[in-house]
mmCIF file of C-alpha atoms in Angstrom:
data_model
loop_
_atom_site.group_PDB
_atom_site.id
_atom_site.type_symbol
_atom_site.label_atom_id
_atom_site.label_comp_id
_atom_site.label_asym_id
_atom_site.label_seq_id
_atom_site.Cartn_x
_atom_site.Cartn_y
_atom_site.Cartn_z
ATOM 1 C CA MET A 1431 172.681 222.188 38.293
ATOM 2 C CA PRO A 1432 172.549 218.783 36.573
ATOM 3 C CA PRO A 1433 169.781 216.336 37.478
ATOM 4 C CA LEU A 1434 170.501 213.387 39.707
ATOM 5 C CA THR A 1435 172.180 210.433 38.008
ATOM 6 C CA SER A 1436 170.495 207.024 37.909
ATOM 7 C CA GLU A 1437 172.888 205.821 40.607
ATOM 8 C CA GLN A 1438 172.005 208.801 42.829
ATOM 9 C CA ARG A 1439 168.316 208.200 42.315
ATOM 10 C CA LYS A 1440 168.813 204.571 43.381
ATOM 11 C CA GLN A 1441 170.069 205.815 46.759
ATOM 12 C CA ILE A 1442 166.594 207.310 47.318
ATOM 13 C CA ALA A 1443 163.328 205.553 48.063
ATOM 14 C CA ALA A 1444 160.166 207.588 48.486
ATOM 15 C CA VAL A 1445 157.013 207.018 50.538
ATOM 16 C CA ILE A 1446 153.631 208.572 49.868
ATOM 17 C CA LEU A 1447 151.923 208.957 53.260
ATOM 18 C CA ALA A 1448 148.305 207.919 52.832
ATOM 19 C CA GLY A 1449 147.718 206.205 56.163
ATOM 20 C CA GLY A 1450 145.466 208.723 57.904
ATOM 21 C CA ARG A 1451 141.818 208.586 58.922
ATOM 22 C CA GLY A 1452 140.706 211.316 56.487
ATOM 23 C CA ARG A 1453 138.789 213.204 59.131
ATOM 24 C CA ARG A 1454 138.533 216.393 57.102
ATOM 25 C CA MET A 1455 137.168 214.349 54.190
ATOM 26 C CA GLY A 1456 134.419 212.788 56.269
ATOM 27 C CA GLY A 1457 136.441 209.671 56.853
ATOM 28 C CA ARG A 1458 137.033 208.973 53.172
ATOM 29 C CA ASP A 1459 140.529 207.722 52.182
ATOM 30 C CA LYS A 1460 142.019 210.971 50.921
ATOM 31 C CA GLY A 1461 144.641 209.446 48.613
ATOM 32 C CA LEU A 1462 141.964 207.590 46.658
ATOM 33 C CA LEU A 1463 139.662 210.535 46.107
ATOM 34 C CA PRO A 1464 139.390 211.390 42.365
ATOM 35 C CA LEU A 1465 141.237 214.433 41.062
ATOM 36 C CA ALA A 1466 141.085 215.160 37.308
ATOM 37 C CA GLY A 1467 140.121 211.563 36.583
ATOM 38 C CA ARG A 1468 142.653 209.805 38.778
ATOM 39 C CA PRO A 1469 143.105 209.077 42.495
ATOM 40 C CA MET A 1470 144.938 211.919 44.201
ATOM 41 C CA ALA A 1471 147.783 209.608 45.262
ATOM 42 C CA ALA A 1472 148.310 208.716 41.599
ATOM 43 C CA HIS A 1473 149.282 212.341 40.891
ATOM 44 C CA VAL A 1474 151.850 212.240 43.724
ATOM 45 C CA LEU A 1475 153.208 208.941 42.424
ATOM 46 C CA GLN A 1476 153.564 210.371 38.983
ATOM 47 C CA ARG A 1477 155.521 213.301 40.376
ATOM 48 C CA LEU A 1478 157.879 211.197 42.523
ATOM 49 C CA SER A 1479 158.560 208.102 40.381
ATOM 50 C CA PRO A 1480 161.023 209.781 38.008
ATOM 51 C CA GLN A 1481 162.964 211.298 40.874
ATOM 52 C CA VAL A 1482 163.778 208.201 42.928
ATOM 53 C CA GLY A 1483 164.669 204.542 42.693
ATOM 54 C CA ARG A 1484 161.528 203.195 44.299
ATOM 55 C CA VAL A 1485 158.179 204.455 45.612
ATOM 56 C CA LEU A 1486 156.198 203.012 48.503
ATOM 57 C CA ILE A 1487 152.713 203.954 49.623
ATOM 58 C CA SER A 1488 151.977 204.009 53.382
ATOM 59 C CA ALA A 1489 148.343 202.952 53.736
ATOM 60 C CA ASN A 1490 146.302 201.434 56.515
ATOM 61 C CA ARG A 1491 143.117 200.967 54.515
ATOM 62 C CA HIS A 1492 142.323 199.884 50.949
ATOM 63 C CA ARG A 1493 145.738 198.329 50.393
ATOM 64 C CA ASP A 1494 144.628 196.619 47.129
ATOM 65 C CA ASP A 1495 143.449 199.955 45.657
ATOM 66 C CA TYR A 1496 146.762 201.583 46.414
ATOM 67 C CA ALA A 1497 148.739 198.639 45.121
ATOM 68 C CA ALA A 1498 146.816 198.938 41.865
ATOM 69 C CA LEU A 1499 148.461 202.335 41.342
ATOM 70 C CA GLY A 1500 151.757 200.490 40.764
ATOM 71 C CA ALA A 1501 153.661 200.895 44.038
ATOM 72 C CA ASP A 1502 154.422 198.591 46.914
ATOM 73 C CA VAL A 1503 152.189 199.216 49.937
ATOM 74 C CA VAL A 1504 153.356 199.253 53.555
ATOM 75 C CA SER A 1505 151.175 199.584 56.673
ATOM 76 C CA ASP A 1506 151.996 200.966 60.109
ATOM 77 C CA ALA A 1507 153.430 198.587 62.668
ATOM 78 C CA LEU A 1508 151.638 200.697 65.340
ATOM 79 C CA ALA A 1509 147.860 200.267 65.638
ATOM 80 C CA ASP A 1510 145.095 202.901 65.718
ATOM 81 C CA PHE A 1511 146.419 205.453 63.155
ATOM 82 C CA GLN A 1512 149.358 206.937 65.099
ATOM 83 C CA GLY A 1513 150.174 209.619 62.522
ATOM 84 C CA PRO A 1514 152.586 210.155 59.634
ATOM 85 C CA LEU A 1515 155.700 209.233 61.616
ATOM 86 C CA ALA A 1516 154.305 205.711 62.035
ATOM 87 C CA GLY A 1517 154.156 205.438 58.280
ATOM 88 C CA VAL A 1518 157.656 206.878 57.897
ATOM 89 C CA SER A 1519 158.981 204.304 60.341
ATOM 90 C CA ALA A 1520 157.354 201.401 58.477
ATOM 91 C CA ALA A 1521 158.772 202.659 55.197
ATOM 92 C CA LEU A 1522 162.257 203.146 56.641
ATOM 93 C CA ALA A 1523 162.154 199.512 57.738
ATOM 94 C CA CYS A 1524 161.671 198.155 54.249
ATOM 95 C CA ALA A 1525 162.718 200.893 51.787
ATOM 96 C CA GLY A 1526 166.060 199.268 51.006
ATOM 97 C CA ALA A 1527 167.773 202.606 50.300
ATOM 98 C CA PRO A 1528 170.009 204.843 52.430
ATOM 99 C CA LEU A 1529 167.656 207.846 51.941
ATOM 100 C CA LEU A 1530 163.914 208.143 52.207
ATOM 101 C CA LEU A 1531 161.891 210.928 50.621
ATOM 102 C CA THR A 1532 158.554 211.540 52.342
ATOM 103 C CA ALA A 1533 155.508 213.174 50.775
ATOM 104 C CA PRO A 1534 151.875 213.439 51.696
ATOM 105 C CA CYS A 1535 149.164 211.937 49.465
ATOM 106 C CA ASP A 1536 147.343 215.269 49.331
ATOM 107 C CA ALA A 1537 150.033 217.297 47.621
ATOM 108 C CA PRO A 1538 149.533 216.534 43.904
ATOM 109 C CA LEU A 1539 151.614 219.428 42.540
ATOM 110 C CA LEU A 1540 155.025 218.600 44.082
ATOM 111 C CA PRO A 1541 158.126 219.906 42.244
ATOM 112 C CA GLY A 1542 159.798 217.728 39.686
ATOM 113 C CA ASP A 1543 163.159 218.392 41.328
ATOM 114 C CA LEU A 1544 162.099 217.901 44.961
ATOM 115 C CA ALA A 1545 164.380 214.897 45.513
ATOM 116 C CA GLU A 1546 167.281 216.545 43.760
ATOM 117 C CA ARG A 1547 167.279 219.748 45.748
ATOM 118 C CA LEU A 1548 166.804 217.951 49.064
ATOM 119 C CA TYR A 1549 169.463 215.416 48.203
ATOM 120 C CA ARG A 1550 172.124 217.985 47.291
ATOM 121 C CA THR A 1551 171.548 219.929 50.460
ATOM 122 C CA LEU A 1552 171.607 216.841 52.668
ATOM 123 C CA GLN A 1553 174.733 215.538 51.024
ATOM 124 C CA ALA A 1554 176.465 218.892 51.669
ATOM 125 C CA ASP A 1555 175.533 218.832 55.395
ATOM 126 C CA THR A 1556 176.815 215.587 56.772
ATOM 127 C CA ALA A 1557 175.737 216.450 60.298
ATOM 128 C CA ALA A 1558 172.026 216.828 59.394
ATOM 129 C CA GLY A 1559 169.711 213.833 59.728
ATOM 130 C CA ALA A 1560 167.135 215.304 57.339
ATOM 131 C CA ALA A 1561 166.413 218.042 54.820
ATOM 132 C CA ALA A 1562 162.928 219.539 54.506
ATOM 133 C CA ALA A 1563 161.314 221.771 51.914
ATOM 134 C CA HIS A 1564 160.684 225.420 52.905
ATOM 135 C CA ASP A 1565 158.393 227.500 50.656
ATOM 136 C CA GLY A 1566 159.773 230.858 51.854
ATOM 137 C CA THR A 1567 157.060 231.176 54.488
ATOM 138 C CA ARG A 1568 157.124 227.901 56.317
ATOM 139 C CA ARG A 1569 158.710 224.483 56.449
ATOM 140 C CA HIS A 1570 156.780 221.515 55.003
ATOM 141 C CA PRO A 1571 158.012 218.771 57.413
ATOM 142 C CA VAL A 1572 156.260 215.937 55.562
ATOM 143 C CA CYS A 1573 158.192 216.856 52.405
ATOM 144 C CA ALA A 1574 161.575 215.746 53.597
ATOM 145 C CA LEU A 1575 164.564 213.562 52.821
ATOM 146 C CA LEU A 1576 165.665 211.375 55.756
ATOM 147 C CA ARG A 1577 168.719 209.333 56.395
ATOM 148 C CA ARG A 1578 167.871 205.632 57.008
ATOM 149 C CA GLU A 1579 170.429 205.529 59.857
ATOM 150 C CA ARG A 1580 168.059 207.752 61.936
ATOM 151 C CA HIS A 1581 165.375 205.035 61.986
ATOM 152 C CA ALA A 1582 166.426 203.806 65.410
ATOM 153 C CA ASP A 1583 165.996 207.328 66.758
ATOM 154 C CA LEU A 1584 162.516 207.500 65.193
ATOM 155 C CA GLU A 1585 161.504 204.235 66.796
ATOM 156 C CA ALA A 1586 162.673 205.522 70.210
ATOM 157 C CA TYR A 1587 160.765 208.734 69.682
ATOM 158 C CA LEU A 1588 157.616 206.831 68.790
ATOM 159 C CA ALA A 1589 158.034 204.502 71.747
ATOM 160 C CA SER A 1590 158.282 207.547 74.068
ATOM 161 C CA GLY A 1591 154.872 208.727 72.800
ATOM 162 C CA GLY A 1592 156.230 211.355 70.405
ATOM 163 C CA ARG A 1593 154.098 211.896 67.291
ATOM 164 C CA LYS A 1594 155.029 215.386 65.973
ATOM 165 C CA VAL A 1595 156.913 215.326 62.641
ATOM 166 C CA GLY A 1596 158.427 218.774 63.150
ATOM 167 C CA GLU A 1597 159.614 217.969 66.685
ATOM 168 C CA TRP A 1598 161.295 214.779 65.526
ATOM 169 C CA LEU A 1599 162.995 216.537 62.629
ATOM 170 C CA ASN A 1600 164.438 219.139 64.971
ATOM 171 C CA ARG A 1601 165.638 216.326 67.212
ATOM 172 C CA ILE A 1602 167.719 214.778 64.358
ATOM 173 C CA GLN A 1603 168.921 218.188 63.060
ATOM 174 C CA CYS A 1604 166.918 219.088 59.972
ATOM 175 C CA VAL A 1605 168.189 221.595 57.414
ATOM 176 C CA ASP A 1606 165.672 223.614 55.429
ATOM 177 C CA VAL A 1607 165.870 223.750 51.633
ATOM 178 C CA ASP A 1608 164.626 226.850 49.822
ATOM 179 C CA PHE A 1609 161.689 226.282 47.503
ATOM 180 C CA SER A 1610 160.444 229.851 47.625
ATOM 181 C CA ASP A 1611 160.510 229.940 43.807
ATOM 182 C CA CYS A 1612 157.529 227.415 43.707
ATOM 183 C CA PRO A 1613 155.457 227.722 46.888
ATOM 184 C CA SER A 1614 152.276 226.592 45.142
ATOM 185 C CA ALA A 1615 153.889 223.213 44.444
ATOM 186 C CA PHE A 1616 153.311 222.349 48.106
ATOM 187 C CA ARG A 1617 149.629 223.070 48.055
ATOM 188 C CA ASN A 1618 147.718 220.586 50.237
ATOM 189 C CA VAL A 1619 144.149 219.416 49.620
ATOM 190 C CA ASN A 1620 142.702 219.352 53.092
ATOM 191 C CA ASP A 1621 138.936 219.205 52.502
ATOM 192 C CA ALA A 1622 136.261 218.718 49.895
ATOM 193 C CA ASP A 1623 136.147 222.430 48.924
ATOM 194 C CA GLU A 1624 139.854 222.530 48.253
ATOM 195 C CA LEU A 1625 139.658 219.340 46.247
ATOM 196 C CA ALA A 1626 136.858 220.785 44.104
ATOM 197 C CA ALA A 1627 138.740 224.068 43.600
ATOM 198 C CA LEU A 1628 141.948 222.274 42.447
ATOM 199 C CA ALA A 1629 139.986 219.961 40.181
ATOM 200 C CA ALA A 1630 138.428 222.975 38.507
ATOM 201 C CA GLU A 1631 141.814 224.602 38.046
ATOM 202 C CA LEU A 1632 143.311 221.501 36.565
ATOM 203 C CA ASN A 1633 140.397 220.949 34.225
ATOM 204 C CA ALA A 1634 140.640 224.539 33.024
ATOM 205 C CA ALA A 1635 144.416 224.567 32.550
ATOM 206 C CA PRO A 1636 144.511 223.056 29.010
ATOM 207 C CA ARG A 1637 142.033 225.605 27.766
ATOM 208 C CA ARG A 1638 144.108 228.446 29.112
ATOM 209 C CA THR A 1639 147.236 227.001 27.568
ATOM 210 C CA GLY A 1640 145.645 226.765 24.179
ATOM 211 C CA SER A 1641 144.124 230.198 24.208
#
């Protein structure tokens, strides 16, 4: 299947969701934690930038540090860290594209064709409001492509007290996209031990390649 054209990529904006409290990281801003010499969010940015027309970073702390990575930064309209959907809503409000690709800041190994595969599935299913990655075992609801026209529904869901990403995706009819050929690409770094383990693997990878 051919890659997306430049015009198709322009139809997609992406948002890296880095607006959480970082509880599992002792309150540290997860997206700014170093991984192989760069902030973790920088790895996600590098993965997504070639796939879309524009990348935003959703951040509620350290906005200048995130802006220094080379993306526009948007903060939640809702106060007190209301979860990833608050960041998605803020990004939908200013993305300027009919489609929004969402990704967490703690998934630095995302597929290089994430946007393409989600886009083609969503374009083929005009009734669906979103397409989400499925690794063969489970859906990754924060790795999804959303139609901007569903923003009003998201605002209503948030206003009603809803905060669950999966619940809202089901509400707008989400279709799963098969990524069972690369499940490790959706690996999340949830705590300090996982961050150290991934850093060790990335640092060792060049030596394995050259051996």
